[in-house]
mmCIF file of C-alpha atoms in Angstrom:
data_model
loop_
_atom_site.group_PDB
_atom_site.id
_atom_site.type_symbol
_atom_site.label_atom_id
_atom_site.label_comp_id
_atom_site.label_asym_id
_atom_site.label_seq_id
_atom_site.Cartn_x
_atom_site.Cartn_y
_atom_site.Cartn_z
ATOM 1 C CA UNK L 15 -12.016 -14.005 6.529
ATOM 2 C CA UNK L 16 -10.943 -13.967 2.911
ATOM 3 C CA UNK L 17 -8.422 -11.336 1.471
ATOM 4 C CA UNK L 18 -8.504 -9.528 -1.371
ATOM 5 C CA UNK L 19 -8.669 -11.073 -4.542
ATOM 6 C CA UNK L 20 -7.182 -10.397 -7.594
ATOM 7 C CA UNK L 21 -7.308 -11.794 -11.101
ATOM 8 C CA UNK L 22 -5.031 -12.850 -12.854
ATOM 9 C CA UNK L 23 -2.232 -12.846 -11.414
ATOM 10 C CA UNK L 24 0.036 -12.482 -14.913
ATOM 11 C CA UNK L 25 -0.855 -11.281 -17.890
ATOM 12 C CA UNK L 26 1.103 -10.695 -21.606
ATOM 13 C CA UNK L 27 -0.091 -7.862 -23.710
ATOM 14 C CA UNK L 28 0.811 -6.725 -26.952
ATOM 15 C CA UNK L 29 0.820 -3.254 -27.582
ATOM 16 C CA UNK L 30 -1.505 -1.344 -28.475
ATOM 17 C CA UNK L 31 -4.532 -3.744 -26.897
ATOM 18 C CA UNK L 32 -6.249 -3.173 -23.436
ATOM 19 C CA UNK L 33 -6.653 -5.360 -20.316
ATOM 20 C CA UNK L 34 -9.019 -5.636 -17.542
ATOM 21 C CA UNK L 35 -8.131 -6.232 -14.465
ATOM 22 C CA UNK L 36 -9.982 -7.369 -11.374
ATOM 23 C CA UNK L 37 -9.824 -6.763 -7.604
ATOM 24 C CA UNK L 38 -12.851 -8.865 -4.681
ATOM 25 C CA UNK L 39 -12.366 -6.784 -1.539
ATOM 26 C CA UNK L 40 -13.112 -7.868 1.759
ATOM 27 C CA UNK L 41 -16.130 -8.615 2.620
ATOM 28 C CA UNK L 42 -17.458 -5.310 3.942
ATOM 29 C CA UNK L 43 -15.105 -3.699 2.608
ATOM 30 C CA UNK L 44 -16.490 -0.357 0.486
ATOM 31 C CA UNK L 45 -13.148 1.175 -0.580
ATOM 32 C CA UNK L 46 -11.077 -0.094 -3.395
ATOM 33 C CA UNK L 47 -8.430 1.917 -4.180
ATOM 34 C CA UNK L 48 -5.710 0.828 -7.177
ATOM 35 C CA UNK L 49 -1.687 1.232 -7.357
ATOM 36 C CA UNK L 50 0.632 0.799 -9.848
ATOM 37 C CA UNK L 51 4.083 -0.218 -8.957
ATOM 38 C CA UNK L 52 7.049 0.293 -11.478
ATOM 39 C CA UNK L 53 10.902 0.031 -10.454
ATOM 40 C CA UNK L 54 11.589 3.377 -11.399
ATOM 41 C CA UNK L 55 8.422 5.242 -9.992
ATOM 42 C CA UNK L 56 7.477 2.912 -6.866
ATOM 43 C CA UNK L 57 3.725 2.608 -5.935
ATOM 44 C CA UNK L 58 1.425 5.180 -7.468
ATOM 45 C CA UNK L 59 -2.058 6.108 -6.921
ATOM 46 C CA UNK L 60 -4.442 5.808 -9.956
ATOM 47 C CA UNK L 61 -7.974 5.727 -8.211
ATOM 48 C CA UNK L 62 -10.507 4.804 -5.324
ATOM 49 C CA UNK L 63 -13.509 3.900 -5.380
ATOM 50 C CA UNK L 64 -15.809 3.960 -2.998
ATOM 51 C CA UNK L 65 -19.756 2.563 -2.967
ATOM 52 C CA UNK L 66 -19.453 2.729 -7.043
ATOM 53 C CA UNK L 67 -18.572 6.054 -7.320
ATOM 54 C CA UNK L 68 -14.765 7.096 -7.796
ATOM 55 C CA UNK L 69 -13.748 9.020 -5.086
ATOM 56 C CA UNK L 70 -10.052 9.789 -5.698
ATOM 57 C CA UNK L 71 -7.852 9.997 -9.102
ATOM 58 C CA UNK L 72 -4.410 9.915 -9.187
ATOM 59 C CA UNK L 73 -2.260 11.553 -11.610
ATOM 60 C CA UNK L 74 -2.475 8.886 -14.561
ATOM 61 C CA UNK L 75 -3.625 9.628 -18.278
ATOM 62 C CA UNK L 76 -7.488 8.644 -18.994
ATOM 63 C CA UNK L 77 -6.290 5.301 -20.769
ATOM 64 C CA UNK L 78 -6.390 4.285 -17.403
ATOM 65 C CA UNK L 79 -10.268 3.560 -16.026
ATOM 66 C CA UNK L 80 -11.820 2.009 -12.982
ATOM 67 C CA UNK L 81 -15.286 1.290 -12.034
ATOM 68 C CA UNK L 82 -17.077 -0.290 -9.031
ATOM 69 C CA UNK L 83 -19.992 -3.055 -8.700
ATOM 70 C CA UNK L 84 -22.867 -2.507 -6.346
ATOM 71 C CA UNK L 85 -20.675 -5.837 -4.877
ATOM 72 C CA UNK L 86 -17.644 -3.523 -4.200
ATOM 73 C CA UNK L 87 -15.414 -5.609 -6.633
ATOM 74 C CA UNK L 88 -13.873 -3.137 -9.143
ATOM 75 C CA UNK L 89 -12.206 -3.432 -12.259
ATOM 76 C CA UNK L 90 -9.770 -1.602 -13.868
ATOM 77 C CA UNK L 91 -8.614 -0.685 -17.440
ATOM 78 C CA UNK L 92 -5.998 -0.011 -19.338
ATOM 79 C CA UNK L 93 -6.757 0.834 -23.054
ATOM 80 C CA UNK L 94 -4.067 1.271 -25.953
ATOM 81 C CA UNK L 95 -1.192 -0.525 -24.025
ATOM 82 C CA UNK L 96 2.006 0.619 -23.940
ATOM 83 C CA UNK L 97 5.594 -0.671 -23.443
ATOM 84 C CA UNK L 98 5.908 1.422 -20.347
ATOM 85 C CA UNK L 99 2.293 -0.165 -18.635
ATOM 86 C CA UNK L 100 4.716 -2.929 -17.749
ATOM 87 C CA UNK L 101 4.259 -3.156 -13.940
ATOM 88 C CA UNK L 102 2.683 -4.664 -11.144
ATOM 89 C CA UNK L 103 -0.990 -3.557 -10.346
ATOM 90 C CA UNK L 104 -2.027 -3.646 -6.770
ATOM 91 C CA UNK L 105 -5.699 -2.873 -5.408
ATOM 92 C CA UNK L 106 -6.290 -2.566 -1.726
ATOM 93 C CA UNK L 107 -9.817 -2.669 -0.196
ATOM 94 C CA UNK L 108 -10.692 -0.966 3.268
ATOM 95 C CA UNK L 109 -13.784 0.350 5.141
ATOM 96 C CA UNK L 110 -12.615 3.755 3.114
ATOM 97 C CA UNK L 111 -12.851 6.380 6.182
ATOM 98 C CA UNK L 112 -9.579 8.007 8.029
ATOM 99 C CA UNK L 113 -8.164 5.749 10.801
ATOM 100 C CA UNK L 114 -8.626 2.478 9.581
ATOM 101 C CA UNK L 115 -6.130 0.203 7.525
ATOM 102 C CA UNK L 116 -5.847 -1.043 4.235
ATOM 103 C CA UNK L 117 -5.588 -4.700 3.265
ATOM 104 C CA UNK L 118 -3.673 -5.223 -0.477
ATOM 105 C CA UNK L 119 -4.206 -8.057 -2.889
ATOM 106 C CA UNK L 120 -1.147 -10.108 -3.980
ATOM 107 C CA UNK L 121 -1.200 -7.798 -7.611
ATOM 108 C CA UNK L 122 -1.295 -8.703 -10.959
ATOM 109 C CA UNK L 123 1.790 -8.506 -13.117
ATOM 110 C CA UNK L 124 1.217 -7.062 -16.888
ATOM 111 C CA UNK L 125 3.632 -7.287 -19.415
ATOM 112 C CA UNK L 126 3.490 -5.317 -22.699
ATOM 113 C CA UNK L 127 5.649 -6.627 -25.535
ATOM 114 C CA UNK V 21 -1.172 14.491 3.873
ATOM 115 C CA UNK V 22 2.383 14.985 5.577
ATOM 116 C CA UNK V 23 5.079 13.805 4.240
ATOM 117 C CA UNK V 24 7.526 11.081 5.903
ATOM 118 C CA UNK V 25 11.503 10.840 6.086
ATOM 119 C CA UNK V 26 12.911 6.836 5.930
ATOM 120 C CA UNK V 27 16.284 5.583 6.006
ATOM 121 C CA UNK V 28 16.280 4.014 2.690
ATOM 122 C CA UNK V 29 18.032 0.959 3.916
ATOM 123 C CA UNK V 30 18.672 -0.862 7.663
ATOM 124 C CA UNK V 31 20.158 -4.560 8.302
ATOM 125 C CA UNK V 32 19.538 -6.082 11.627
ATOM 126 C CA UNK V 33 20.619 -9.700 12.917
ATOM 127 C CA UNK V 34 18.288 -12.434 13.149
ATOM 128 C CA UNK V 35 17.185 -12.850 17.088
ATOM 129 C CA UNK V 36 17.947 -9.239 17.869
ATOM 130 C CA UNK V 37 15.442 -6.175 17.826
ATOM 131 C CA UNK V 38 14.557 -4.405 14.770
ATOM 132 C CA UNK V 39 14.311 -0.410 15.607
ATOM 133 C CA UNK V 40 13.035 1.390 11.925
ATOM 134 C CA UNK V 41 12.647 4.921 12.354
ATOM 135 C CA UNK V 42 10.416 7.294 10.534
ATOM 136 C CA UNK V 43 10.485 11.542 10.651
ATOM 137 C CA UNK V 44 6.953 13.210 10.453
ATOM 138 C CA UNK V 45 7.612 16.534 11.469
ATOM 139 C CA UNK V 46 5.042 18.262 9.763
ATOM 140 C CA UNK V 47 2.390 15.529 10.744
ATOM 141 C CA UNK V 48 -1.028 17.338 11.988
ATOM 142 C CA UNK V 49 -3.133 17.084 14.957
ATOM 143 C CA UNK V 50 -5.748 14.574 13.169
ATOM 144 C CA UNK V 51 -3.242 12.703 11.302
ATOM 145 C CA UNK V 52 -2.374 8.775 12.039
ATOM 146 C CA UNK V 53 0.958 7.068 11.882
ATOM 147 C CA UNK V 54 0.852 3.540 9.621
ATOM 148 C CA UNK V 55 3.342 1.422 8.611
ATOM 149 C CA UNK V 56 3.271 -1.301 6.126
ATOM 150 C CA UNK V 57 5.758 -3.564 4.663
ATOM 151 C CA UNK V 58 6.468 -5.518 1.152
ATOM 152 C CA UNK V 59 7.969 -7.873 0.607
ATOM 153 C CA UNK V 60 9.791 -8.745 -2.775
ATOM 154 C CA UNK V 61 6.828 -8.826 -5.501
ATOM 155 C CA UNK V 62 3.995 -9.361 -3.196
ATOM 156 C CA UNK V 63 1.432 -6.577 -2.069
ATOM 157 C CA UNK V 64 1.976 -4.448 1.086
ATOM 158 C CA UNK V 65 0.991 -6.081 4.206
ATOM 159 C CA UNK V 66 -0.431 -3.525 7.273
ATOM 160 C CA UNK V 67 1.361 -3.677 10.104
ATOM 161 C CA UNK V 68 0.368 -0.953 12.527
ATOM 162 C CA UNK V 69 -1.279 2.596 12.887
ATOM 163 C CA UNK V 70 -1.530 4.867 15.979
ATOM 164 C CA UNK V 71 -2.316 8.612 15.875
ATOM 165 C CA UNK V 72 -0.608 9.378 19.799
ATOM 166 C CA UNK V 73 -0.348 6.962 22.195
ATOM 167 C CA UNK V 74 2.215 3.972 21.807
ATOM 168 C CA UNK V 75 0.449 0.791 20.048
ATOM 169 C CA UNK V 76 1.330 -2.999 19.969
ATOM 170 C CA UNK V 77 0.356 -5.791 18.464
ATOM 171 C CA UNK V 78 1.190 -9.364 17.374
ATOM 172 C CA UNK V 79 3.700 -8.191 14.304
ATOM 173 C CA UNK V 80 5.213 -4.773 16.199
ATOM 174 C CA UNK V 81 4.881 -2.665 18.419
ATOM 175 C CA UNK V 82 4.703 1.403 17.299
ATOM 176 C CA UNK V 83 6.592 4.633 19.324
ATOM 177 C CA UNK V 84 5.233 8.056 18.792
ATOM 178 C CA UNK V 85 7.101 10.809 20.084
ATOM 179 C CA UNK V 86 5.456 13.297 22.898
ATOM 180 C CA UNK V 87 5.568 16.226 19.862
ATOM 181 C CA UNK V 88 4.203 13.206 17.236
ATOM 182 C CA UNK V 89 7.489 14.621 15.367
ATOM 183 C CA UNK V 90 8.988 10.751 14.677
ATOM 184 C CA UNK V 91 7.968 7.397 15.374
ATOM 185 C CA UNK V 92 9.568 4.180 15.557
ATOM 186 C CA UNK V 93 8.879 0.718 14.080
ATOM 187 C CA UNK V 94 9.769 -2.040 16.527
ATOM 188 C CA UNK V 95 10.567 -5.561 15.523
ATOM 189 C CA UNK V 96 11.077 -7.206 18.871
ATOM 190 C CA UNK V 97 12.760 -10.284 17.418
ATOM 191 C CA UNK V 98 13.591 -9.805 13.947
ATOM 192 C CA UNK V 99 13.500 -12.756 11.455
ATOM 193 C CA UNK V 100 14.903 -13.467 7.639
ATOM 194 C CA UNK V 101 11.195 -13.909 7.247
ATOM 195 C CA UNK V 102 11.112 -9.996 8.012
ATOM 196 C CA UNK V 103 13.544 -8.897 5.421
ATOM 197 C CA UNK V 104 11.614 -6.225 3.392
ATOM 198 C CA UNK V 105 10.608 -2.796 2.278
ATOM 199 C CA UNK V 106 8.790 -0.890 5.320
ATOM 200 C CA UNK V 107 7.269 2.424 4.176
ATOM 201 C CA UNK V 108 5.459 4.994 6.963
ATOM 202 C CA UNK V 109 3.119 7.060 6.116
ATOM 203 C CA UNK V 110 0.804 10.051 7.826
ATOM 204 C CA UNK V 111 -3.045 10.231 6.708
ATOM 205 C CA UNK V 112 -5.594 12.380 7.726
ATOM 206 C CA UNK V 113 -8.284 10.674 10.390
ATOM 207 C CA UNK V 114 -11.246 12.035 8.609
ATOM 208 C CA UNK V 115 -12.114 11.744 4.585
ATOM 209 C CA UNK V 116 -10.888 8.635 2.745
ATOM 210 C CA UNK V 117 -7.829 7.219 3.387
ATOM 211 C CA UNK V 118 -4.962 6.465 0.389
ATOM 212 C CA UNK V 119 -2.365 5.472 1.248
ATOM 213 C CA UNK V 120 0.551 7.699 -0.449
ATOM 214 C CA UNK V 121 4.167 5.185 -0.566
ATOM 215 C CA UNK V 122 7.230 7.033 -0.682
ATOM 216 C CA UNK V 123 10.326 4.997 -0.826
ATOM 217 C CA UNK V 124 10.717 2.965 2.415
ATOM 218 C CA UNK V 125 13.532 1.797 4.422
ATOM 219 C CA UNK V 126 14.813 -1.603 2.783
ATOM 220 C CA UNK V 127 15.775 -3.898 5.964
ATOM 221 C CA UNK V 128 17.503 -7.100 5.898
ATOM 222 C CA UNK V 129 17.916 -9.526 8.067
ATOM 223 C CA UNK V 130 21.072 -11.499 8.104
ATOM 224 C CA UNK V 131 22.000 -14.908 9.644
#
Protein backbone atom coordinates (compact mmCIF):
# COMPACT_ATOMS: atom_id res chain seq x y z
CA UNK A 1 0.00 0.00 0.00
CA UNK A 2 1.05 3.60 -0.41
CA UNK A 3 3.06 5.55 2.33
CA UNK A 4 2.66 8.66 3.57
CA UNK A 5 2.77 11.51 1.49
CA UNK A 6 4.12 14.68 1.87
CA UNK A 7 4.24 17.88 -0.12
CA UNK A 8 6.67 19.50 -1.05
CA UNK A 9 9.43 18.17 -0.30
CA UNK A 10 11.59 21.75 -0.16
CA UNK A 11 10.50 24.86 0.32
CA UNK A 12 12.33 28.68 0.58
CA UNK A 13 10.65 31.20 2.74
CA UNK A 14 11.33 34.62 3.44
CA UNK A 15 10.72 35.84 6.69
CA UNK A 16 8.09 36.98 7.97
CA UNK A 17 5.54 34.91 5.39
CA UNK A 18 3.75 31.55 6.25
CA UNK A 19 3.74 28.09 4.61
CA UNK A 20 1.46 25.24 4.41
CA UNK A 21 2.44 22.13 4.53
CA UNK A 22 0.82 18.84 3.64
CA UNK A 23 0.87 15.23 4.92
CA UNK A 24 -1.74 11.90 2.86
CA UNK A 25 -1.63 9.18 5.52
CA UNK A 26 -2.18 5.72 4.91
CA UNK A 27 -5.01 4.65 3.81
CA UNK A 28 -6.91 3.88 7.01
CA UNK A 29 -4.88 5.55 8.75
CA UNK A 30 -6.84 8.17 11.37
CA UNK A 31 -3.83 9.59 13.25
CA UNK A 32 -1.56 12.20 11.90
CA UNK A 33 0.68 13.41 14.17
CA UNK A 34 3.55 16.25 13.07
CA UNK A 35 7.44 16.62 14.14
CA UNK A 36 9.80 19.07 13.70
CA UNK A 37 13.37 18.13 13.48
CA UNK A 38 16.20 20.79 14.05
CA UNK A 39 20.04 19.86 14.66
CA UNK A 40 20.12 21.39 17.85
CA UNK A 41 16.67 20.22 19.35
CA UNK A 42 16.15 16.72 17.47
CA UNK A 43 12.52 15.63 16.68
CA UNK A 44 9.79 17.51 18.50
CA UNK A 45 6.20 17.03 18.88
CA UNK A 46 3.91 19.89 17.63
CA UNK A 47 0.45 18.05 17.24
CA UNK A 48 -1.88 14.97 16.40
CA UNK A 49 -4.67 14.77 14.99
CA UNK A 50 -6.95 12.37 15.06
CA UNK A 51 -10.58 11.97 13.01
CA UNK A 52 -10.31 16.02 12.51
CA UNK A 53 -10.04 16.90 15.84
CA UNK A 54 -6.48 17.66 17.44
CA UNK A 55 -5.82 15.36 19.95
CA UNK A 56 -2.33 16.21 21.24
CA UNK A 57 -0.20 19.67 21.24
CA UNK A 58 3.20 19.84 21.75
CA UNK A 59 5.03 22.58 23.29
CA UNK A 60 5.29 25.02 20.15
CA UNK A 61 4.03 28.77 20.01
CA UNK A 62 0.41 29.18 18.25
CA UNK A 63 2.19 30.39 14.92
CA UNK A 64 2.27 26.90 14.51
CA UNK A 65 -1.42 25.30 13.36
CA UNK A 66 -2.67 21.98 12.12
CA UNK A 67 -5.95 20.82 10.98
CA UNK A 68 -7.43 17.53 9.66
CA UNK A 69 -9.80 16.64 6.52
CA UNK A 70 -12.73 14.33 6.96
CA UNK A 71 -9.98 12.37 4.38
CA UNK A 72 -7.41 12.20 7.28
CA UNK A 73 -4.84 14.30 5.22
CA UNK A 74 -3.77 17.25 7.45
CA UNK A 75 -2.07 20.32 6.91
CA UNK A 76 0.00 22.29 8.83
CA UNK A 77 0.97 26.01 9.29
CA UNK A 78 3.43 28.07 10.07
CA UNK A 79 2.53 31.85 10.11
CA UNK A 80 5.10 34.86 10.49
CA UNK A 81 8.25 32.74 9.60
CA UNK A 82 11.19 32.96 11.29
CA UNK A 83 14.95 32.36 10.76
CA UNK A 84 14.88 29.68 13.39
CA UNK A 85 11.61 27.61 11.51
CA UNK A 86 14.49 26.33 9.42
CA UNK A 87 14.08 22.53 9.79
CA UNK A 88 12.80 19.47 8.54
CA UNK A 89 8.98 18.76 9.10
CA UNK A 90 7.98 15.19 9.46
CA UNK A 91 4.23 13.87 9.80
CA UNK A 92 3.59 10.28 10.64
CA UNK A 93 0.14 8.65 10.19
CA UNK A 94 -1.03 5.51 12.29
CA UNK A 95 -4.31 3.79 13.35
CA UNK A 96 -3.77 6.41 16.50
CA UNK A 97 -4.47 3.84 19.54
CA UNK A 98 -1.55 2.40 22.01
CA UNK A 99 0.25 -0.67 20.56
CA UNK A 100 0.38 -0.05 17.10
CA UNK A 101 3.24 1.66 14.97
CA UNK A 102 3.75 4.69 13.24
CA UNK A 103 4.66 5.02 9.57
CA UNK A 104 6.64 8.67 8.75
CA UNK A 105 6.62 10.54 5.49
CA UNK A 106 10.00 11.36 3.85
CA UNK A 107 9.54 15.33 5.44
CA UNK A 108 9.61 18.46 3.96
CA UNK A 109 12.61 20.72 4.31
CA UNK A 110 11.79 24.66 4.95
CA UNK A 111 14.20 27.19 4.71
CA UNK A 112 13.71 30.76 6.02
CA UNK A 113 16.07 33.39 4.63
CA UNK B 1 5.56 7.88 29.05
CA UNK B 2 8.97 6.39 30.45
CA UNK B 3 11.84 7.59 29.55
CA UNK B 4 14.73 5.56 27.64
CA UNK B 5 18.69 5.46 28.14
CA UNK B 6 20.79 4.97 24.48
CA UNK B 7 24.33 4.78 23.87
CA UNK B 8 24.61 7.77 21.77
CA UNK B 9 26.88 6.09 19.34
CA UNK B 10 27.84 2.11 18.34
CA UNK B 11 29.96 0.88 15.14
CA UNK B 12 29.62 -2.67 14.14
CA UNK B 13 31.33 -4.53 11.05
CA UNK B 14 29.53 -5.31 8.03
CA UNK B 15 28.52 -9.29 8.13
CA UNK B 16 28.62 -9.41 11.90
CA UNK B 17 25.60 -8.92 14.41
CA UNK B 18 24.42 -5.63 15.43
CA UNK B 19 23.46 -5.77 19.41
CA UNK B 20 21.88 -1.87 20.28
CA UNK B 21 20.87 -1.70 23.71
CA UNK B 22 18.25 0.43 25.29
CA UNK B 23 17.56 1.05 29.44
CA UNK B 24 13.78 1.43 30.39
CA UNK B 25 13.84 1.02 33.91
CA UNK B 26 11.00 2.92 34.83
CA UNK B 27 8.88 1.40 31.89
CA UNK B 28 5.19 0.38 33.25
CA UNK B 29 3.16 -2.65 33.16
CA UNK B 30 1.04 -1.40 29.95
CA UNK B 31 3.84 0.19 28.25
CA UNK B 32 5.40 -1.19 24.73
CA UNK B 33 8.99 -1.23 23.64
CA UNK B 34 9.51 0.39 19.81
CA UNK B 35 12.34 1.09 18.02
CA UNK B 36 12.76 3.07 14.93
CA UNK B 37 15.62 4.19 12.92
CA UNK B 38 16.67 7.33 10.54
CA UNK B 39 18.57 7.51 8.43
CA UNK B 40 20.52 10.74 7.31
CA UNK B 41 17.62 13.32 6.23
CA UNK B 42 14.92 10.87 5.62
CA UNK B 43 11.90 10.17 8.06
CA UNK B 44 12.06 7.44 10.77
CA UNK B 45 11.38 4.06 9.56
CA UNK B 46 9.52 1.44 12.33
CA UNK B 47 11.31 -1.32 12.99
CA UNK B 48 9.84 -3.27 15.88
CA UNK B 49 7.59 -3.06 19.09
CA UNK B 50 6.93 -5.72 21.79
CA UNK B 51 5.49 -4.99 25.26
CA UNK B 52 7.03 -8.67 26.99
CA UNK B 53 7.71 -11.44 25.12
CA UNK B 54 10.77 -11.49 22.61
CA UNK B 55 9.61 -10.36 18.90
CA UNK B 56 11.15 -10.91 15.38
CA UNK B 57 10.69 -9.95 12.23
CA UNK B 58 12.16 -9.46 8.73
CA UNK B 59 14.42 -6.16 9.77
CA UNK B 60 15.29 -7.39 13.68
CA UNK B 61 14.59 -9.22 16.05
CA UNK B 62 13.68 -7.42 19.77
CA UNK B 63 14.96 -8.80 23.58
CA UNK B 64 13.01 -7.72 26.56
CA UNK B 65 14.35 -8.46 29.79
CA UNK B 66 12.29 -10.85 32.40
CA UNK B 67 11.88 -7.36 34.72
CA UNK B 68 11.07 -5.33 31.10
CA UNK B 69 14.06 -3.15 32.72
CA UNK B 70 16.22 -3.09 29.11
CA UNK B 71 15.82 -4.39 25.81
CA UNK B 72 17.97 -5.08 23.01
CA UNK B 73 17.91 -4.24 19.27
CA UNK B 74 19.28 -7.10 17.19
CA UNK B 75 20.70 -6.69 13.74
CA UNK B 76 21.49 -10.26 12.83
CA UNK B 77 23.70 -9.31 9.89
CA UNK B 78 24.44 -5.78 9.89
CA UNK B 79 24.88 -3.84 6.58
CA UNK B 80 26.39 -0.17 5.47
CA UNK B 81 22.82 0.03 4.32
CA UNK B 82 22.03 -0.05 8.23
CA UNK B 83 24.23 2.77 9.26
CA UNK B 84 21.86 5.17 11.15
CA UNK B 85 20.25 6.82 14.10
CA UNK B 86 18.12 4.10 16.16
CA UNK B 87 16.03 5.75 18.90
CA UNK B 88 13.79 3.40 21.56
CA UNK B 89 11.12 4.52 23.00
CA UNK B 90 8.30 3.28 25.79
CA UNK B 91 4.48 4.29 25.09
CA UNK B 92 1.59 3.58 26.90
CA UNK B 93 -0.75 0.58 25.24
CA UNK B 94 -3.91 2.48 25.72
CA UNK B 95 -4.71 6.36 24.58
CA UNK B 96 -2.95 7.67 21.46
CA UNK B 97 0.32 6.89 20.74
CA UNK B 98 3.27 9.80 19.99
CA UNK B 99 6.01 8.86 19.64
CA UNK B 100 8.48 11.01 22.01
CA UNK B 101 12.49 10.80 20.20
CA UNK B 102 15.17 11.33 22.51
CA UNK B 103 18.58 11.22 21.06
CA UNK B 104 19.33 7.69 19.73
CA UNK B 105 22.30 5.60 19.44
CA UNK B 106 24.17 6.66 16.09
CA UNK B 107 25.53 3.17 14.60
CA UNK B 108 27.80 2.73 11.79
CA UNK B 109 28.64 0.19 9.89
CA UNK B 110 32.10 -0.09 8.54
CA UNK B 111 33.63 -2.17 5.68
Amino acid sequence: KAGVTQTPRYLIKTRGQQVTLSCSPISGHRSVSWYQQTPGQGLQFLFEYFSETQRNKGNFPGRFSGRQFSNSRSEMNVSTLELGDSALYLCASSLGRGGTEAFFGQGTRLTVV
Amino acid sequence: DAKTTQPPSMDCAEGRAANLPCNHSTISGNEYVYWYRQIHSQGPQYIIHGLKNNETNEMASLIITEDRKSSTLILPHATLRDTAVYYCIVSSAGGSYIPTFGRGTSLIVHP
